[in-house]
Short mmCIF file of N, CA, C and O in Angstrom, two decimals:
data_model
loop_
_atom_site.label_atom_id
_atom_site.label_comp_id
_atom_site.label_asym_id
_atom_site.label_seq_id
_atom_site.Cartn_x
_atom_site.Cartn_y
_atom_site.Cartn_z
N MET A 8 -48.72 43.20 -17.76
CA MET A 8 -50.23 42.36 -17.65
C MET A 8 -50.37 41.24 -16.50
O MET A 8 -49.18 41.55 -16.35
N ALA A 9 -50.83 41.51 -16.19
CA ALA A 9 -50.67 40.17 -14.98
C ALA A 9 -50.81 38.53 -14.97
O ALA A 9 -50.90 38.28 -15.72
N ASP A 10 -49.88 38.57 -14.07
CA ASP A 10 -49.07 37.01 -14.16
C ASP A 10 -50.45 35.55 -13.50
O ASP A 10 -50.63 34.99 -13.97
N ARG A 11 -51.59 36.98 -12.52
CA ARG A 11 -52.62 36.19 -11.78
C ARG A 11 -53.81 36.86 -12.23
O ARG A 11 -53.71 37.94 -12.91
N LYS A 12 -54.71 35.99 -12.54
CA LYS A 12 -56.33 36.07 -12.44
C LYS A 12 -56.28 36.89 -11.47
O LYS A 12 -56.69 36.04 -10.71
N ILE A 13 -57.12 37.67 -11.48
CA ILE A 13 -58.06 38.51 -10.65
C ILE A 13 -59.79 38.50 -11.42
O ILE A 13 -59.55 39.31 -12.33
N TYR A 14 -60.55 38.18 -10.29
CA TYR A 14 -62.33 38.18 -10.43
C TYR A 14 -63.02 39.26 -9.08
O TYR A 14 -62.39 39.04 -7.88
N GLY A 15 -63.62 40.09 -9.94
CA GLY A 15 -64.33 41.69 -9.51
C GLY A 15 -65.74 41.19 -9.44
O GLY A 15 -66.07 39.68 -9.65
N PRO A 16 -66.98 41.70 -8.62
CA PRO A 16 -67.77 41.54 -8.32
C PRO A 16 -68.55 41.16 -9.98
O PRO A 16 -69.48 40.41 -9.57
N GLN A 17 -67.86 41.79 -10.99
CA GLN A 17 -68.23 41.80 -12.11
C GLN A 17 -67.77 41.22 -13.43
O GLN A 17 -67.69 41.40 -14.63
N GLY A 18 -66.96 40.89 -13.36
CA GLY A 18 -66.40 39.63 -13.63
C GLY A 18 -64.79 39.34 -13.73
O GLY A 18 -63.83 40.35 -12.03
N LYS A 19 -63.87 39.47 -14.32
CA LYS A 19 -62.05 39.33 -14.59
C LYS A 19 -61.82 40.66 -14.77
O LYS A 19 -62.19 41.94 -15.46
N ILE A 20 -61.10 40.81 -14.67
CA ILE A 20 -60.65 42.10 -13.93
C ILE A 20 -58.99 41.99 -14.32
O ILE A 20 -57.93 41.33 -14.29
N ASP A 21 -58.49 42.69 -15.70
CA ASP A 21 -57.44 42.62 -16.96
C ASP A 21 -56.73 44.28 -16.74
O ASP A 21 -56.76 44.73 -17.64
N SER A 22 -56.30 43.96 -14.66
CA SER A 22 -56.19 45.42 -15.01
C SER A 22 -54.07 45.28 -14.36
O SER A 22 -54.34 44.34 -12.98
N ALA A 23 -53.30 46.34 -14.88
CA ALA A 23 -51.97 45.71 -14.01
C ALA A 23 -52.11 46.74 -12.51
O ALA A 23 -50.79 45.63 -11.34
N GLU A 24 -52.67 47.46 -12.41
CA GLU A 24 -52.82 48.50 -10.78
C GLU A 24 -53.17 47.36 -9.81
O GLU A 24 -52.60 47.39 -8.89
N VAL A 25 -54.45 46.85 -10.56
CA VAL A 25 -55.25 45.51 -9.20
C VAL A 25 -53.95 45.19 -8.64
O VAL A 25 -54.33 44.32 -7.67
N TYR A 26 -53.30 44.33 -10.39
CA TYR A 26 -52.57 43.17 -9.97
C TYR A 26 -51.59 43.72 -9.01
O TYR A 26 -50.97 42.83 -7.31
N GLN A 27 -51.14 44.77 -8.79
CA GLN A 27 -49.64 44.92 -8.07
C GLN A 27 -50.14 45.78 -6.42
O GLN A 27 -48.84 45.29 -5.47
N ASP A 28 -51.79 46.14 -6.91
CA ASP A 28 -52.26 46.43 -5.47
C ASP A 28 -52.82 44.62 -4.75
O ASP A 28 -51.52 45.55 -3.55
N PHE A 29 -52.52 44.52 -5.54
CA PHE A 29 -52.56 42.38 -4.51
C PHE A 29 -51.04 42.06 -4.18
O PHE A 29 -51.00 41.94 -3.06
N LYS A 30 -50.21 42.49 -4.92
CA LYS A 30 -48.93 41.68 -4.71
C LYS A 30 -48.18 43.03 -2.93
O LYS A 30 -47.92 42.11 -2.52
N CYS A 31 -48.89 43.93 -3.28
CA CYS A 31 -48.27 45.16 -2.23
C CYS A 31 -49.45 44.80 -1.14
O CYS A 31 -49.29 45.47 -0.20
N ALA A 32 -50.28 43.84 -1.72
CA ALA A 32 -51.45 44.31 0.04
C ALA A 32 -51.03 43.40 1.70
O ALA A 32 -50.23 42.93 1.35
N LYS A 33 -51.39 43.99 2.52
CA LYS A 33 -51.06 43.25 3.32
C LYS A 33 -51.53 42.04 4.07
O LYS A 33 -52.93 41.63 3.51
N ASP A 34 -51.13 40.89 4.43
CA ASP A 34 -51.40 39.83 4.58
C ASP A 34 -52.14 39.32 6.02
O ASP A 34 -51.47 39.99 6.95
N PHE A 35 -53.43 38.99 6.22
CA PHE A 35 -54.31 38.58 7.12
C PHE A 35 -54.65 37.33 6.72
O PHE A 35 -55.35 37.39 7.12
N ALA A 36 -53.92 36.57 6.96
CA ALA A 36 -54.30 34.97 7.01
C ALA A 36 -55.29 34.38 5.49
O ALA A 36 -54.59 34.23 4.98
N LYS A 37 -56.49 34.28 5.63
CA LYS A 37 -57.39 34.51 4.59
C LYS A 37 -58.12 35.84 3.96
O LYS A 37 -58.61 35.40 3.05
N LEU A 38 -57.30 36.63 3.68
CA LEU A 38 -57.38 37.93 2.64
C LEU A 38 -56.27 38.74 3.09
O LEU A 38 -55.51 38.73 4.31
N LYS A 39 -56.36 39.56 1.76
CA LYS A 39 -55.26 40.40 2.21
C LYS A 39 -55.73 42.07 1.62
O LYS A 39 -57.01 42.06 1.24
N ILE A 40 -55.70 42.96 2.39
CA ILE A 40 -56.00 44.20 2.40
C ILE A 40 -54.81 45.11 1.55
O ILE A 40 -53.96 45.26 1.96
N GLY A 41 -55.34 45.83 0.75
CA GLY A 41 -53.75 46.78 -0.26
C GLY A 41 -55.27 47.98 -0.40
O GLY A 41 -55.97 48.80 0.80
N LYS A 42 -54.31 48.91 -0.95
CA LYS A 42 -55.44 50.61 -1.52
C LYS A 42 -56.11 50.50 -1.27
O LYS A 42 -56.69 51.54 -1.15
N MET A 43 -56.47 49.63 -2.64
CA MET A 43 -58.06 49.51 -3.89
C MET A 43 -59.02 48.43 -3.43
O MET A 43 -60.06 48.54 -3.71
N GLY A 44 -58.56 47.89 -2.29
CA GLY A 44 -59.91 46.55 -1.64
C GLY A 44 -59.42 45.39 -0.88
O GLY A 44 -58.33 45.25 -0.53
N ILE A 45 -60.46 44.45 -1.11
CA ILE A 45 -60.50 43.42 -0.80
C ILE A 45 -59.67 42.52 -1.39
O ILE A 45 -60.29 42.27 -2.36
N TYR A 46 -58.69 41.27 -0.89
CA TYR A 46 -58.38 40.00 -1.89
C TYR A 46 -58.48 39.02 -1.57
O TYR A 46 -57.90 39.13 0.08
N TYR A 47 -59.24 37.77 -1.97
CA TYR A 47 -60.12 36.76 -0.58
C TYR A 47 -59.91 35.63 -2.11
O TYR A 47 -59.29 36.20 -2.95
N LYS A 48 -59.30 34.06 -1.51
CA LYS A 48 -59.92 33.29 -2.50
C LYS A 48 -60.72 32.96 -2.15
O LYS A 48 -61.82 32.93 -0.87
N GLU A 49 -61.66 32.71 -3.31
CA GLU A 49 -62.90 31.90 -2.72
C GLU A 49 -63.09 30.98 -4.34
O GLU A 49 -62.74 30.70 -5.56
N ASN A 50 -62.79 29.09 -3.79
CA ASN A 50 -62.89 28.31 -4.26
C ASN A 50 -60.93 28.02 -5.11
O ASN A 50 -60.47 28.24 -4.15
N LEU A 51 -61.11 28.36 -6.38
CA LEU A 51 -59.54 27.78 -6.75
C LEU A 51 -59.47 29.58 -7.37
O LEU A 51 -59.02 29.59 -8.36
N ARG A 52 -60.18 30.51 -7.52
CA ARG A 52 -59.96 32.23 -8.10
C ARG A 52 -59.88 33.18 -6.84
O ARG A 52 -59.65 32.67 -5.54
N LEU A 53 -58.90 34.39 -7.22
CA LEU A 53 -58.55 34.95 -5.96
C LEU A 53 -59.67 36.19 -7.12
O LEU A 53 -59.99 36.82 -8.18
N LYS A 54 -60.16 36.57 -5.66
CA LYS A 54 -61.32 37.24 -6.54
C LYS A 54 -60.99 38.80 -5.38
O LYS A 54 -60.19 38.68 -4.40
N PHE A 55 -61.32 40.13 -5.78
CA PHE A 55 -61.27 41.46 -5.22
C PHE A 55 -62.85 41.81 -4.73
O PHE A 55 -63.59 42.49 -6.22
N LEU A 56 -63.25 42.56 -4.12
CA LEU A 56 -64.56 43.75 -3.51
C LEU A 56 -63.52 44.98 -3.39
O LEU A 56 -62.68 45.36 -2.35
N PRO A 57 -63.39 45.70 -4.29
CA PRO A 57 -62.77 47.55 -4.12
C PRO A 57 -63.75 48.30 -2.89
O PRO A 57 -64.66 47.40 -2.83
N PHE A 58 -62.94 48.78 -3.12
CA PHE A 58 -63.37 49.72 -1.26
C PHE A 58 -64.94 50.23 -1.56
O PHE A 58 -65.68 50.90 -1.13
N ASP A 59 -64.96 51.14 -2.99
CA ASP A 59 -66.36 51.81 -3.46
C ASP A 59 -67.22 50.56 -3.93
O ASP A 59 -69.05 50.99 -3.58
N PHE A 60 -67.01 49.30 -4.07
CA PHE A 60 -68.34 47.85 -3.49
C PHE A 60 -68.60 48.10 -2.12
O PHE A 60 -69.98 47.49 -1.93
N ILE A 61 -67.51 48.05 -1.33
CA ILE A 61 -68.29 47.34 -0.06
C ILE A 61 -68.48 48.61 1.48
O ILE A 61 -68.94 50.02 0.92
N GLU A 62 -70.08 49.00 1.55
CA GLU A 62 -70.79 49.70 2.20
C GLU A 62 -70.59 49.88 3.61
O GLU A 62 -70.18 50.84 3.89
N ARG A 63 -70.03 48.15 3.95
CA ARG A 63 -70.09 48.24 5.34
C ARG A 63 -68.94 47.15 5.97
O ARG A 63 -69.06 46.40 5.02
N ALA A 64 -68.35 46.56 6.69
CA ALA A 64 -68.31 45.69 7.08
C ALA A 64 -68.13 45.99 8.71
O ALA A 64 -68.01 46.92 8.77
N PHE A 65 -67.88 44.49 9.32
CA PHE A 65 -68.01 44.19 10.61
C PHE A 65 -67.83 42.62 11.10
O PHE A 65 -67.83 42.20 9.42
N ILE A 66 -67.75 42.67 12.31
CA ILE A 66 -67.29 41.00 13.04
C ILE A 66 -68.52 40.60 13.47
O ILE A 66 -69.12 41.43 14.24
N ARG A 67 -68.81 39.41 12.93
CA ARG A 67 -69.60 38.84 13.18
C ARG A 67 -69.05 37.45 14.03
O ARG A 67 -67.57 36.55 13.32
N ILE A 68 -69.09 36.61 15.41
CA ILE A 68 -68.96 35.81 16.22
C ILE A 68 -70.43 34.40 15.74
O ILE A 68 -71.20 34.55 15.55
N HIS A 69 -69.26 33.95 15.21
CA HIS A 69 -69.88 31.94 15.47
C HIS A 69 -69.54 31.24 16.38
O HIS A 69 -68.73 30.58 16.66
N GLU A 70 -70.25 30.57 16.91
CA GLU A 70 -70.15 29.36 17.59
C GLU A 70 -70.61 28.05 17.37
O GLU A 70 -71.60 27.81 17.33
N ALA A 71 -69.52 27.21 17.90
CA ALA A 71 -69.53 25.68 16.83
C ALA A 71 -69.41 24.88 18.32
O ALA A 71 -68.96 25.07 19.00
N LYS A 72 -70.78 23.77 18.91
CA LYS A 72 -70.27 22.86 20.20
C LYS A 72 -70.37 22.09 19.78
O LYS A 72 -70.67 21.49 18.26
N ALA A 73 -69.17 21.40 19.85
CA ALA A 73 -68.64 19.75 19.58
C ALA A 73 -68.82 19.02 20.44
O ALA A 73 -69.25 19.24 21.29
N VAL A 74 -69.59 18.01 20.38
CA VAL A 74 -70.16 17.01 21.78
C VAL A 74 -69.40 15.48 21.65
O VAL A 74 -69.61 14.96 20.00
N THR A 75 -68.63 15.16 22.41
CA THR A 75 -68.27 13.74 22.08
C THR A 75 -68.63 12.83 23.07
O THR A 75 -69.47 13.30 23.86
N CYS A 76 -67.92 11.99 23.23
CA CYS A 76 -67.76 10.61 24.45
C CYS A 76 -68.43 11.56 25.99
O CYS A 76 -69.09 11.03 26.48
N CYS A 77 -67.84 12.00 26.36
CA CYS A 77 -67.82 12.22 27.62
C CYS A 77 -67.51 14.08 27.44
O CYS A 77 -67.59 14.09 29.40
N SER A 78 -67.79 14.92 27.00
CA SER A 78 -67.90 16.55 27.23
C SER A 78 -69.23 16.76 26.19
O SER A 78 -69.30 16.27 24.96
N CYS A 79 -68.47 18.40 26.19
CA CYS A 79 -68.58 19.37 25.44
C CYS A 79 -67.90 20.12 25.02
O CYS A 79 -67.87 20.64 26.32
N ASN A 80 -67.91 21.08 24.36
CA ASN A 80 -66.97 21.83 23.52
C ASN A 80 -67.27 23.00 23.35
O ASN A 80 -68.08 22.52 21.88
N SER A 81 -67.17 24.05 23.43
CA SER A 81 -67.52 24.93 21.86
C SER A 81 -66.32 25.77 21.21
O SER A 81 -65.52 26.06 22.74
N TYR A 82 -66.79 26.15 20.42
CA TYR A 82 -65.53 26.93 19.77
C TYR A 82 -65.36 28.15 19.05
O TYR A 82 -66.99 27.92 18.73
N ASN A 83 -65.16 28.51 19.09
CA ASN A 83 -65.30 30.32 18.43
C ASN A 83 -65.16 30.45 17.12
O ASN A 83 -63.80 30.29 16.90
N TYR A 84 -66.10 30.41 16.27
CA TYR A 84 -65.15 31.33 14.53
C TYR A 84 -65.53 32.20 13.64
O TYR A 84 -66.34 33.44 15.02
N TYR A 85 -64.56 33.38 13.46
CA TYR A 85 -64.98 34.97 13.73
C TYR A 85 -64.78 35.02 12.22
O TYR A 85 -64.20 34.11 11.17
N SER A 86 -65.84 35.85 11.96
CA SER A 86 -66.27 36.57 9.44
C SER A 86 -65.86 37.78 10.03
O SER A 86 -66.48 38.40 10.91
N LEU A 87 -64.85 38.39 9.54
CA LEU A 87 -65.16 39.40 8.73
C LEU A 87 -66.40 39.64 7.81
O LEU A 87 -65.67 38.64 6.64
N GLU A 88 -67.33 40.44 7.61
CA GLU A 88 -68.75 40.55 6.52
C GLU A 88 -68.71 41.93 6.14
O GLU A 88 -67.71 42.89 6.64
N PHE A 89 -68.93 41.46 5.06
CA PHE A 89 -68.82 42.55 3.59
C PHE A 89 -69.85 43.29 3.79
O PHE A 89 -70.57 42.58 2.86
N VAL A 90 -70.72 44.38 3.30
CA VAL A 90 -71.97 44.37 3.11
C VAL A 90 -71.92 45.33 1.85
O VAL A 90 -71.20 46.25 1.56
N HIS A 91 -73.07 44.70 0.59
CA HIS A 91 -73.05 45.32 -0.43
C HIS A 91 -74.74 45.75 -0.67
O HIS A 91 -75.97 44.45 -0.58
N ASP A 92 -75.04 46.78 -1.28
CA ASP A 92 -76.13 46.87 -1.49
C ASP A 92 -77.60 46.74 -0.45
O ASP A 92 -78.02 46.40 -0.52
N GLY A 93 -76.50 47.01 0.56
CA GLY A 93 -77.72 46.67 2.03
C GLY A 93 -78.22 45.33 2.70
O GLY A 93 -78.54 44.58 3.45
N LYS A 94 -77.26 44.52 1.87
CA LYS A 94 -77.05 43.23 2.08
C LYS A 94 -75.62 42.48 2.64
O LYS A 94 -74.59 42.99 1.97
N GLU A 95 -75.70 41.75 3.28
CA GLU A 95 -74.12 40.48 3.45
C GLU A 95 -73.62 39.96 2.22
O GLU A 95 -74.48 40.07 1.88
N TYR A 96 -72.65 40.34 1.20
CA TYR A 96 -71.97 40.05 -0.31
C TYR A 96 -71.17 39.00 -0.07
O TYR A 96 -71.60 37.49 -0.63
N LYS A 97 -70.49 39.20 1.48
CA LYS A 97 -69.45 38.36 1.86
C LYS A 97 -68.64 37.98 2.87
O LYS A 97 -68.63 38.91 3.64
N ASN A 98 -68.22 36.61 3.47
CA ASN A 98 -67.79 36.79 4.65
C ASN A 98 -65.90 36.43 5.01
O ASN A 98 -66.11 34.91 3.68
N VAL A 99 -65.39 36.41 5.48
CA VAL A 99 -64.16 35.56 5.31
C VAL A 99 -64.22 34.68 6.79
O VAL A 99 -63.31 35.97 8.13
N LEU A 100 -63.89 33.68 7.28
CA LEU A 100 -63.87 32.55 8.16
C LEU A 100 -62.39 33.08 8.52
O LEU A 100 -61.32 32.89 7.96
N SER A 101 -62.49 33.00 10.10
CA SER A 101 -61.11 33.21 10.68
C SER A 101 -61.02 32.60 12.09
O SER A 101 -62.48 32.44 12.63
N GLU A 102 -60.23 31.69 12.77
CA GLU A 102 -60.57 31.39 14.31
C GLU A 102 -59.94 32.46 15.03
O GLU A 102 -59.86 31.83 15.93
N SER A 103 -58.79 33.57 14.93
CA SER A 103 -58.58 33.82 15.45
C SER A 103 -58.47 35.22 15.53
O SER A 103 -59.54 36.76 14.07
N GLU A 104 -60.01 35.66 16.77
CA GLU A 104 -60.43 36.94 16.86
C GLU A 104 -59.41 38.88 16.58
O GLU A 104 -59.47 39.28 16.17
N SER A 105 -58.26 38.30 16.82
CA SER A 105 -57.33 39.17 17.12
C SER A 105 -56.74 39.17 15.52
O SER A 105 -57.47 40.99 15.52
N LEU A 106 -56.90 38.42 14.71
CA LEU A 106 -56.38 38.55 13.02
C LEU A 106 -57.70 39.93 12.06
O LEU A 106 -57.48 40.52 11.81
N MET A 107 -58.54 39.12 13.13
CA MET A 107 -60.49 40.02 12.25
C MET A 107 -59.89 41.29 13.11
O MET A 107 -60.53 42.22 12.03
N ASP A 108 -60.21 42.05 14.51
CA ASP A 108 -59.89 42.57 14.29
C ASP A 108 -58.90 43.62 14.24
O ASP A 108 -59.15 44.29 13.10
N GLU A 109 -57.46 42.99 13.59
CA GLU A 109 -56.24 43.80 13.49
C GLU A 109 -56.65 44.32 11.55
O GLU A 109 -56.80 45.23 10.51
N ALA A 110 -57.43 43.13 11.11
CA ALA A 110 -57.90 43.92 9.52
C ALA A 110 -59.58 44.58 9.59
O ALA A 110 -59.18 45.28 8.87
N LEU A 111 -60.05 44.64 10.24
CA LEU A 111 -61.25 45.71 10.47
C LEU A 111 -60.42 47.29 10.80
O LEU A 111 -60.69 48.09 10.65
N ALA A 112 -59.58 47.13 11.90
CA ALA A 112 -59.28 48.68 12.13
C ALA A 112 -57.89 48.80 10.92
O ALA A 112 -58.37 49.65 10.10
N TYR A 113 -57.63 48.26 10.32
CA TYR A 113 -56.88 48.27 9.14
C TYR A 113 -57.41 48.80 7.59
O TYR A 113 -57.45 50.17 7.49
N ILE A 114 -58.71 48.08 7.14
CA ILE A 114 -59.73 48.39 6.42
C ILE A 114 -60.51 50.35 7.50
O ILE A 114 -60.44 51.19 6.36
N GLN A 115 -61.00 50.20 7.73
CA GLN A 115 -60.78 52.06 8.93
C GLN A 115 -59.96 52.55 8.42
O GLN A 115 -60.28 53.68 8.12
N LEU A 116 -58.92 52.12 8.28
CA LEU A 116 -57.72 53.78 8.32
C LEU A 116 -57.42 52.97 6.63
O LEU A 116 -57.32 54.96 6.38
N ILE A 117 -56.92 52.85 5.65
CA ILE A 117 -57.39 52.68 4.92
C ILE A 117 -58.41 52.75 4.15
O ILE A 117 -58.41 54.26 3.05
N ALA A 118 -59.61 52.77 4.19
CA ALA A 118 -60.90 53.08 3.63
C ALA A 118 -62.36 53.48 3.96
O ALA A 118 -62.75 52.94 4.89
N PRO A 119 -61.91 55.13 4.70
CA PRO A 119 -62.54 55.90 5.54
C PRO A 119 -63.96 55.93 4.61
O PRO A 119 -65.06 56.45 5.25
N SER A 120 -64.21 55.47 3.74
CA SER A 120 -66.10 55.26 3.03
C SER A 120 -66.15 54.42 3.69
O SER A 120 -67.53 54.36 3.58
N VAL A 121 -65.45 53.78 3.96
CA VAL A 121 -66.39 51.60 3.58
C VAL A 121 -66.93 52.19 6.20
O VAL A 121 -65.93 52.53 6.99
N ALA A 122 -68.32 51.97 6.53
CA ALA A 122 -68.44 51.92 7.57
C ALA A 122 -67.86 50.82 7.92
O ALA A 122 -68.32 50.16 7.65
N ILE A 123 -67.29 51.23 9.59
CA ILE A 123 -67.39 49.74 10.12
C ILE A 123 -67.93 49.52 11.80
O ILE A 123 -69.24 50.53 11.98
N GLY A 124 -68.81 48.15 11.54
CA GLY A 124 -69.95 47.57 13.05
C GLY A 124 -70.93 47.59 12.18
O GLY A 124 -71.10 47.45 11.20
N TYR A 125 -71.74 46.62 12.95
CA TYR A 125 -72.91 46.04 12.46
C TYR A 125 -74.56 47.04 12.79
O TYR A 125 -74.67 47.96 13.96
N GLU A 126 -75.08 46.40 12.17
CA GLU A 126 -75.94 47.98 11.93
C GLU A 126 -77.09 47.21 11.99
O GLU A 126 -77.71 46.68 10.50
N PRO A 127 -78.12 46.55 12.65
CA PRO A 127 -79.31 45.79 12.79
C PRO A 127 -80.82 46.23 11.70
O PRO A 127 -80.43 47.89 11.42
N LYS A 128 -81.23 45.97 10.86
CA LYS A 128 -81.94 45.90 10.46
C LYS A 128 -83.40 46.62 11.16
O LYS A 128 -83.65 45.99 12.05
N ALA A 129 -83.68 47.26 10.38
CA ALA A 129 -84.85 47.91 11.30
C ALA A 129 -85.86 47.52 11.30
O ALA A 129 -87.11 46.65 10.26
#
């Protein structure tokens, strides 16, 4: 039995196979990618998105501006977005563009069923 509780889109998952996949998953800072899906923390829970649940994955760039007394600086944040049922289901934020690029490339390698890239709405 699993040592840690893992929650999927439909609730708690009680599977030793999923737990083993989590332990062997490749780490990308705020998320882990295994052979079965994506693992990330949300609040105090470990969440799991199976690859057959995810339709599309893409990276979104967020620009934040910080105004101080003497200047205005801008910072970029990157989020890996996951689409389910035609809607953006979940995103994982990071400050590292290269890490998010590596994670997206790894998803493409592990799960060819997941479409990669943004698709504008008609």
